[in-house]
Each structure stands twice: as structure tokens, then as C-alpha cells.
CSV table of C-alpha atoms in Angstrom, one decimal:
chain,number,residue,atom,x,y,z
A,1,MET,CA,81.4,33.1,18.6
A,2,ALA,CA,78.3,33.2,16.5
A,3,ARG,CA,79.0,29.8,15.1
A,4,ALA,CA,79.4,28.4,18.6
A,5,ARG,CA,76.2,30.0,19.7
A,6,LYS,CA,74.5,28.5,16.7
A,7,LYS,CA,75.7,25.0,17.6
A,8,ALA,CA,74.5,25.4,21.1
A,9,GLY,CA,71.1,26.6,19.9
A,10,GLY,CA,71.3,29.7,22.1
A,11,GLY,CA,70.9,32.4,19.5
A,12,PRO,CA,67.7,34.5,19.2
A,13,GLY,CA,65.1,33.0,17.0
A,14,GLU,CA,67.0,29.7,17.0
A,15,THR,CA,65.3,26.4,18.0
A,16,ASN,CA,67.0,23.9,20.3
A,17,PRO,CA,65.8,20.3,19.6
A,18,ARG,CA,67.0,19.2,23.1
A,19,GLY,CA,65.2,22.0,24.8
A,20,ASP,CA,62.0,21.4,22.9
A,21,ALA,CA,62.2,17.8,23.8
A,22,ALA,CA,62.7,18.6,27.5
A,23,ARG,CA,59.8,21.1,27.5
A,24,ALA,CA,57.6,18.5,25.8
A,25,ILE,CA,58.4,15.9,28.4
A,26,GLY,CA,57.9,18.4,31.2
A,27,SER,CA,54.5,19.3,29.9
A,28,LEU,CA,53.4,15.6,30.0
A,29,TYR,CA,53.4,15.6,33.7
A,30,GLU,CA,51.9,18.3,35.9
A,31,CYS,CA,52.4,17.5,39.5
A,32,GLY,CA,50.3,19.3,42.1
A,33,GLY,CA,48.8,18.0,45.3
A,34,GLY,CA,49.5,14.4,44.3
A,35,LYS,CA,47.6,14.7,41.0
A,36,VAL,CA,49.2,13.9,37.7
A,37,GLY,CA,47.8,15.5,34.5
A,38,MET,CA,48.8,14.8,31.0
A,39,GLN,CA,48.8,17.6,28.5
A,40,MET,CA,49.6,17.0,24.8
A,41,SER,CA,48.6,19.2,21.8
A,42,GLY,CA,46.5,21.5,23.9
A,43,ARG,CA,44.4,18.6,25.2
A,44,LYS,CA,44.3,17.6,28.9
A,45,GLN,CA,43.6,14.1,29.9
A,46,SER,CA,41.9,13.5,33.2
A,47,PRO,CA,43.7,11.5,35.8
A,48,PRO,CA,42.9,7.8,36.1
A,49,SER,CA,40.1,7.0,38.5
A,50,THR,CA,41.0,5.1,41.7
A,51,PRO,CA,39.2,1.9,42.2
A,52,PRO,CA,36.7,2.0,45.1
A,53,MET,CA,38.1,0.6,48.3
A,54,PRO,CA,36.2,-2.3,50.0
A,55,GLN,CA,33.8,-1.3,52.7
A,56,ASN,CA,34.9,-1.6,56.3
A,57,GLY,CA,33.3,-0.9,59.5
A,58,PRO,CA,30.3,-2.4,61.4
A,59,GLY,CA,28.0,-2.4,58.4
A,60,ARG,CA,30.4,-4.6,56.5
A,61,LEU,CA,31.5,-6.7,59.5
A,62,PHE,CA,28.1,-7.9,60.6
A,63,THR,CA,26.6,-9.3,57.3
A,64,LEU,CA,23.8,-11.8,57.2
A,65,PRO,CA,26.1,-14.8,56.9
A,66,THR,CA,28.2,-13.6,59.8
A,67,VAL,CA,25.1,-13.1,62.0
A,68,LEU,CA,24.1,-16.7,61.2
A,69,THR,CA,27.5,-17.9,62.1
A,70,ILE,CA,27.4,-16.0,65.4
A,71,GLY,CA,24.0,-17.5,66.1
A,72,ARG,CA,25.6,-21.0,65.8
A,73,VAL,CA,28.1,-20.1,68.4
A,74,ALA,CA,25.5,-18.6,70.7
A,75,ALA,CA,23.3,-21.7,70.4
A,76,ILE,CA,26.0,-24.0,72.0
A,77,PRO,CA,25.1,-23.2,75.7
A,78,LEU,CA,21.4,-23.9,74.9
A,79,PHE,CA,22.5,-27.1,73.1
A,80,VAL,CA,24.4,-28.3,76.1
A,81,SER,CA,21.5,-27.4,78.5
A,82,THR,CA,18.9,-29.4,76.5
A,83,PHE,CA,21.2,-32.4,76.3
A,84,TYR,CA,21.0,-33.0,80.0
A,85,MET,CA,17.3,-32.5,80.3
A,86,ASP,CA,15.2,-35.6,80.9
A,87,GLY,CA,12.3,-36.5,78.7
A,88,TRP,CA,11.7,-37.0,75.0
A,89,TRP,CA,11.4,-33.3,74.4
A,90,GLY,CA,15.0,-32.7,75.7
A,91,ALA,CA,16.4,-35.1,73.1
A,92,THR,CA,14.2,-33.6,70.4
A,93,ALA,CA,15.3,-30.1,71.2
A,94,THR,CA,19.0,-31.1,71.2
A,95,THR,CA,18.6,-32.8,67.8
A,96,SER,CA,16.7,-29.9,66.4
A,97,ILE,CA,19.3,-27.4,67.5
A,98,PHE,CA,22.1,-29.5,65.9
A,99,LEU,CA,20.1,-29.9,62.7
A,100,LEU,CA,19.5,-26.1,62.6
A,101,ALA,CA,23.2,-25.4,63.1
A,102,ALA,CA,24.0,-27.8,60.2
A,103,ILE,CA,21.5,-26.1,57.9
A,104,THR,CA,22.8,-22.6,58.8
A,105,ASP,CA,26.3,-23.8,58.2
A,106,TRP,CA,25.4,-24.5,54.6
A,107,LEU,CA,23.1,-21.5,54.3
A,108,ASP,CA,25.6,-18.8,55.4
A,109,GLY,CA,28.2,-20.0,52.9
A,110,TYR,CA,25.6,-20.1,50.1
A,111,ILE,CA,24.4,-16.5,51.0
A,112,ALA,CA,27.9,-15.2,51.2
A,113,ARG,CA,28.8,-16.5,47.8
A,114,LYS,CA,25.5,-15.7,46.1
A,115,MET,CA,25.3,-12.1,47.4
A,116,ARG,CA,29.1,-11.5,47.5
A,117,LEU,CA,29.1,-10.9,51.3
A,118,GLU,CA,32.3,-12.6,52.1
A,119,THR,CA,34.3,-11.0,54.8
A,120,ALA,CA,37.6,-11.8,56.5
A,121,PHE,CA,35.8,-12.1,59.9
A,122,GLY,CA,33.2,-14.4,58.5
A,123,ALA,CA,35.9,-16.6,56.9
A,124,PHE,CA,37.6,-16.9,60.2
A,125,LEU,CA,34.5,-17.5,62.4
A,126,ASP,CA,32.7,-20.0,60.2
A,127,PRO,CA,35.2,-23.0,60.7
A,128,VAL,CA,35.5,-22.0,64.3
A,129,ALA,CA,31.8,-22.3,64.9
A,130,ASP,CA,31.7,-25.7,63.1
A,131,LYS,CA,34.5,-27.1,65.2
A,132,LEU,CA,33.0,-25.8,68.5
A,133,MET,CA,29.6,-27.4,67.7
A,134,VAL,CA,31.2,-30.7,66.7
A,135,ALA,CA,33.5,-30.9,69.6
A,136,ALA,CA,30.7,-30.1,72.1
A,137,THR,CA,28.5,-32.8,70.6
A,138,LEU,CA,31.3,-35.4,70.8
A,139,VAL,CA,32.1,-34.6,74.4
A,140,LEU,CA,28.5,-34.7,75.4
A,141,LEU,CA,27.9,-38.0,73.7
A,142,CYS,CA,30.9,-39.4,75.6
A,143,THR,CA,29.7,-38.2,78.9
A,144,LYS,CA,26.4,-40.2,78.6
A,145,PRO,CA,27.2,-43.5,77.0
A,146,PHE,CA,24.4,-45.3,75.1
A,147,GLU,CA,22.9,-48.4,76.4
A,148,CYS,CA,22.5,-50.6,73.4
A,149,ALA,CA,22.6,-54.4,73.4
A,150,ILE,CA,23.8,-54.5,69.8
A,151,PHE,CA,27.4,-53.5,70.8
A,152,GLY,CA,27.4,-54.8,74.4
A,153,ASP,CA,29.6,-53.1,77.1
A,154,VAL,CA,32.2,-51.2,75.1
A,155,PRO,CA,33.1,-48.0,77.0
A,156,TRP,CA,35.5,-46.8,74.3
A,157,LEU,CA,33.0,-47.1,71.5
A,158,LEU,CA,32.5,-43.3,71.2
A,159,THR,CA,35.6,-42.2,72.9
A,160,ALA,CA,38.1,-43.5,70.3
A,161,PRO,CA,36.6,-41.8,67.2
A,162,SER,CA,35.8,-38.6,69.3
A,163,ILE,CA,39.4,-38.2,70.3
A,164,THR,CA,40.5,-38.9,66.7
A,165,ILE,CA,38.2,-36.3,65.2
A,166,ILE,CA,38.9,-33.6,67.9
A,167,GLY,CA,42.7,-34.2,67.7
A,168,ARG,CA,42.6,-33.9,63.9
A,169,GLU,CA,40.8,-30.6,64.1
A,170,ILE,CA,43.3,-29.1,66.5
A,171,THR,CA,46.2,-30.3,64.4
A,172,MET,CA,44.6,-29.1,61.2
A,173,SER,CA,44.0,-25.6,62.7
A,174,ALA,CA,47.6,-25.4,63.7
A,175,VAL,CA,48.8,-26.5,60.2
A,176,ARG,CA,46.6,-23.9,58.5
A,177,GLU,CA,47.8,-21.2,60.9
A,178,TRP,CA,51.4,-22.1,60.1
A,179,ALA,CA,50.6,-22.1,56.3
A,180,ALA,CA,49.1,-18.7,56.5
A,181,SER,CA,52.4,-17.4,58.0
A,182,GLN,CA,54.4,-18.8,55.1
A,183,ASN,CA,53.2,-17.9,51.6
A,184,SER,CA,50.3,-18.3,49.3
A,185,LEU,CA,51.4,-21.7,48.0
A,186,ALA,CA,51.4,-23.2,51.5
A,187,LEU,CA,48.0,-21.7,52.2
A,188,GLU,CA,46.6,-23.0,49.0
A,189,ALA,CA,47.9,-26.5,49.8
A,190,VAL,CA,45.7,-26.7,52.9
A,191,ALA,CA,42.5,-25.3,51.2
A,192,VAL,CA,39.4,-27.4,51.8
A,193,ASN,CA,39.2,-30.2,49.3
A,194,LYS,CA,36.5,-32.8,48.4
A,195,LEU,CA,37.9,-35.2,50.9
A,196,GLY,CA,37.3,-32.7,53.7
A,197,LYS,CA,33.8,-32.0,52.5
A,198,TRP,CA,33.0,-35.8,52.6
A,199,LYS,CA,34.4,-35.9,56.1
A,200,ALA,CA,32.2,-33.1,57.2
A,201,ALA,CA,29.1,-34.6,55.6
A,202,THR,CA,29.5,-38.0,57.2
A,203,GLN,CA,30.3,-36.4,60.5
A,204,MET,CA,27.2,-34.3,60.6
A,205,THR,CA,25.0,-37.3,59.5
A,206,ALA,CA,26.6,-39.5,62.2
A,207,LEU,CA,26.1,-37.0,65.0
A,208,THR,CA,22.5,-36.3,63.9
A,209,ALA,CA,21.7,-40.1,64.0
A,210,LEU,CA,23.4,-40.5,67.4
A,211,LEU,CA,21.6,-37.5,68.9
A,212,ALA,CA,18.3,-38.7,67.5
A,213,SER,CA,18.9,-42.2,69.1
A,214,ARG,CA,18.6,-40.6,72.5
A,215,ASP,CA,14.9,-40.0,71.8
A,216,PRO,CA,12.9,-43.1,73.0
A,217,SER,CA,10.7,-42.9,69.9
A,218,MET,CA,13.8,-43.0,67.7
A,219,ALA,CA,15.8,-45.5,69.8
A,220,VAL,CA,16.0,-48.0,66.9
A,221,PRO,CA,19.2,-50.3,66.9
A,222,SER,CA,19.6,-49.7,63.2
A,223,VAL,CA,19.7,-45.9,63.6
A,224,PHE,CA,22.2,-46.1,66.4
A,225,ALA,CA,24.4,-48.6,64.5
A,226,SER,CA,24.4,-46.4,61.4
A,227,GLY,CA,25.4,-43.4,63.5
A,228,ILE,CA,28.3,-45.4,65.1
A,229,GLY,CA,29.4,-46.7,61.7
A,230,LEU,CA,29.4,-43.3,60.0
A,231,LEU,CA,31.2,-41.8,63.0
A,232,TYR,CA,34.1,-44.3,62.5
A,233,VAL,CA,34.0,-43.6,58.7
A,234,SER,CA,34.2,-39.8,59.5
A,235,ALA,CA,37.2,-40.5,61.8
A,236,GLY,CA,38.9,-42.4,59.1
A,237,LEU,CA,38.3,-39.7,56.6
A,238,ALA,CA,39.6,-37.1,59.1
A,239,VAL,CA,42.9,-38.9,59.4
A,240,TRP,CA,43.2,-39.5,55.7
A,241,SER,CA,42.5,-35.9,54.8
A,242,LEU,CA,45.1,-34.8,57.4
A,243,LEU,CA,47.7,-37.0,55.7
A,244,VAL,CA,46.8,-35.6,52.3
A,245,TYR,CA,47.2,-32.0,53.6
A,246,THR,CA,50.5,-32.9,55.3
A,247,ARG,CA,51.8,-34.4,52.1
A,248,LYS,CA,50.8,-31.3,50.1
A,249,ILE,CA,52.5,-29.1,52.6
A,250,TRP,CA,55.6,-31.2,52.5
A,251,THR,CA,55.7,-31.0,48.7
A,252,VAL,CA,55.4,-27.2,48.8
């Protein structure tokens, strides 16, 4: 009996290696109220600190870049109103509003990256504001065709690239929404590339030139012809970039 008790380590004054190991493991973790403490050799280690959660709420939602983006959307009704006003000042106001929108488009992205003020709401609203302004400008230009002898009577001169650009933007928005519902690889495949940036740059330059051509003091055939040429280049880049994105999606 004593020998069996000795083997089991249950006798008085006897030590049990298994029991000591169990007590040592149990002392490593002290669970209470969701907190875990570590205790070894009489020293207690503090629990690891939890990383701070990103801020949410109105203060984080309406950052300076987001306010600038909202301002671009709010300026569209004023932009449309000045377009149909007669006189040189109406054309000047329309061109100035469009230029200001283009500048704030670059500025809000720069501020968001520089000051680390990126938000999910801002990332969603920024491309929407750009597409709304571009689509509104193209539709307005098509409703009041230019009278320029350099191209003659060509009613579809602005309509063809406008439909191409607007149709591309609608298709690209649907593709990006579908990619976001799939996985990170599909979403990465439709991220904005250099081709898309060149398309946006030529597009903004072309629309600025066409809006400025409505001003009698700026009604120079070379300015109008440059705007038309760049608009067709932008339409070509729009289709090309759409094919590139579609190919990447197909590969993924």
C-alpha cells in the first residue's frame, strides 16, 4: 500500500511532478472578467494593451477632404444655372466653377493623404462627385451645340464621345461594385491605374477648353478644336482602360 501510494505521489511530504506541472500551468493564466494575467516566479506581467480603435462618428465622418467633396456635389445646381445664363459672365462663371471643382478634386485627395484623414465615406463620395460633375458637363454641352465653322454642321460631334464616356463610367462603377462583393484580388484588379489618371486629366482639360470656348472673348477656333480633339482622346482612353480592367478581372 505504501509503495503504491509512493508511486502515485499521494503520500504526505511527497512531491508529484504531474501535479506541480499542472499547478504551474494553471498559475500562468488567471482568468477574471475577460482579463488574462501571467504569473511566473512571483512576478506578474500586465496584460497586453489593446490597439486604439479608429474614430467614428460625426467628427471623423465630416473631415476637411469630405467637406470639399460635398461642396463639389452642392455646386452642380449652380453650375447648371450659370450655363444657361446669357452674357459673357455666365460662361465665365460656368468655367470658373468647373475649374474650382477640378482643383478641389486634387486638393481633397492631397489633404486626405497628407493629414491621414482618409475615411470610407470620403473614398465612396469622391469618385461619385467626379462622375456627377463630368456627366453634367457633357450633357449640358450636348444640349447647346457649338457653332463653329471649322467642323461644319456635325450634330453628333459632342454626342458620340459623351455617350462613350458616360457609358464607360456606368459600366466601370458596376464592375467595381461586383469586384467589391468578390474578394480582395478582384477589387485590387480594378484599382485606379495610370491609364485611368491620364483619362481623367485629358477629360478635365478638354471640358475646360470647351466651356471656355462659350465665352465670346475665348471663342478661338484653335481652343475649340483642341477641346474636341482632347475629348475624343479621353473617350478612347476611357474605352481602353475599361478593356484593361476587364482583362484583369478575367485573369483573376
